[in-house]
Amino acid sequence: MGVELAYTDAVARATDRLYPKVAKFVPPAEWHAYAPVIAEINRLKREKNAVILAHNYMTPEIFHCVGDFVGDSLALAREAARTDAQVIVQAGVHFMAETSKILSPQKTVLIPDMRAGCSLASSITGADVRLLKQKYPGLPVVTYVNTSADVKAESDICCTSGNAVKVVEAIASDFGTDTVIMIPDKYLARNVAAQTGVKVITWEGACEVHERFTADEIRDYRAAHPGIVVLAHPECPPEVVAEADFAGSTAAMIDYVGVHHPQRVVMITECSMSDNVAAENPGTEFIRPCNLCPHMKRITLDGILHSLQTMTHEVIVDPAIAARARAPIDRMLAVRA
Ligand code: 13P
Ligand code: SF4
């Protein structure tokens, strides 16, 4: 990382107000190592006119201490389209950074670790989509944002877990069809089909984090913690979603806790999220299954600092592909969620 950063009085002044948000997860000794990095990241952001778009799965010290804008994939995409900053540092995975670059081609988009992928994005290529379109001509292609720019470029509309139901209903109506191709998450597609009545032709993709949850596990939580509220992400298998009290995007789960203030909750999703939400909801007890996304966890405070110091790693999307990928993203953003 270059020069060793020290915990000075100036660092303390710049970061003291941030510590209460993460105190439950970061002991004081560790904070003394984090705080100088946080202060330097926040200084470099100002110097370089940069913003950090942080996904809800980031660890608490990133989420609460350096993220300028935090949210689910949909909110981060909207922010990428609207920010005035010249540099976007994506504290999330590669497909999110690509989406930011597609929406803001004139900006520099950085990702701290190029290896931050996604099992859904790597499950399908643009060539696969072309074959699907040949097999099912005339059907609209609804593509989850957790995909590469190549795949988006072959699509009619994108969706996130936050707007998938609305998007599928809208595109089915626009095309006058009761069937859509929905790729690449077979579970999200089945969950949306169950909610909309629209038939889906899907793909064998799955999220390596959410596919591990089982309906038995949910029943065990209910038995062990009577009255617990179960919130599930729609990337979970349908039998898991069926056992939940509510299913929605990461942002929708956070909103649920903020609105309903359940006494006890379990979030069936990546485990950093409970830490982030717990900090803002001290009255709710969180039971925490710990399924970590190895890709999201490649993004660290040191990595973000290095990214801003060296202006790496820049995310580049071929302009011809970016132009074709932008249309389905814009079409999605025009759908009222
Ligand atoms: P959200 O859009 O709900 O934030 O989900 C993104 C993701 O990668 C979930 O695994
Ligand atoms: Fe992809 Fe799943 Fe990780 Fe989200 S949690 S980035 S869907 S592998």
Tab-separated table of C-alpha atoms and ligand atoms in Angstrom, residues 57 93 95-96 117-120 144 146 207-210 235 270 293-296, ligand 2:
chain	number	residue	atom	x	y	z
A	57	TYR	CA	-23.115	-6.845	0.810
A	93	VAL	CA	-18.760	-7.028	-8.300
A	95	PHE	CA	-21.116	-6.745	-13.557
A	96	MET	CA	-22.086	-3.755	-11.385
A	117	GLY	CA	-17.116	-11.954	-10.450
A	118	CYS	CA	-20.494	-13.639	-9.994
A	119	SER	CA	-21.595	-17.237	-10.571
A	120	LEU	CA	-24.636	-15.972	-12.479
A	144	TYR	CA	-30.865	-10.147	-14.960
A	146	ASN	CA	-25.976	-10.044	-12.988
A	207	CYS	CA	-26.250	-17.751	-7.345
A	208	GLU	CA	-23.680	-19.825	-5.494
A	209	VAL	CA	-24.611	-18.088	-2.223
A	210	HIS	CA	-28.413	-18.240	-2.338
A	235	GLU	CA	-32.284	-15.745	-5.932
A	270	GLU	CA	-25.291	-12.853	2.046
A	293	CYS	CA	-20.158	-14.231	-1.362
A	294	PRO	CA	-16.472	-14.836	-2.156
A	295	HIS	CA	-16.655	-12.324	-5.000
A	296	MET	CA	-18.082	-9.474	-2.944
B	2	SF4	FE1	-23.380	-13.168	-7.738
B	2	SF4	FE2	-24.569	-14.460	-5.764
B	2	SF4	FE3	-22.344	-13.119	-5.251
B	2	SF4	FE4	-24.637	-11.803	-5.789
B	2	SF4	S1	-24.220	-13.096	-4.028
B	2	SF4	S2	-22.612	-11.369	-6.649
B	2	SF4	S3	-25.569	-13.178	-7.281
B	2	SF4	S4	-22.537	-14.914	-6.609
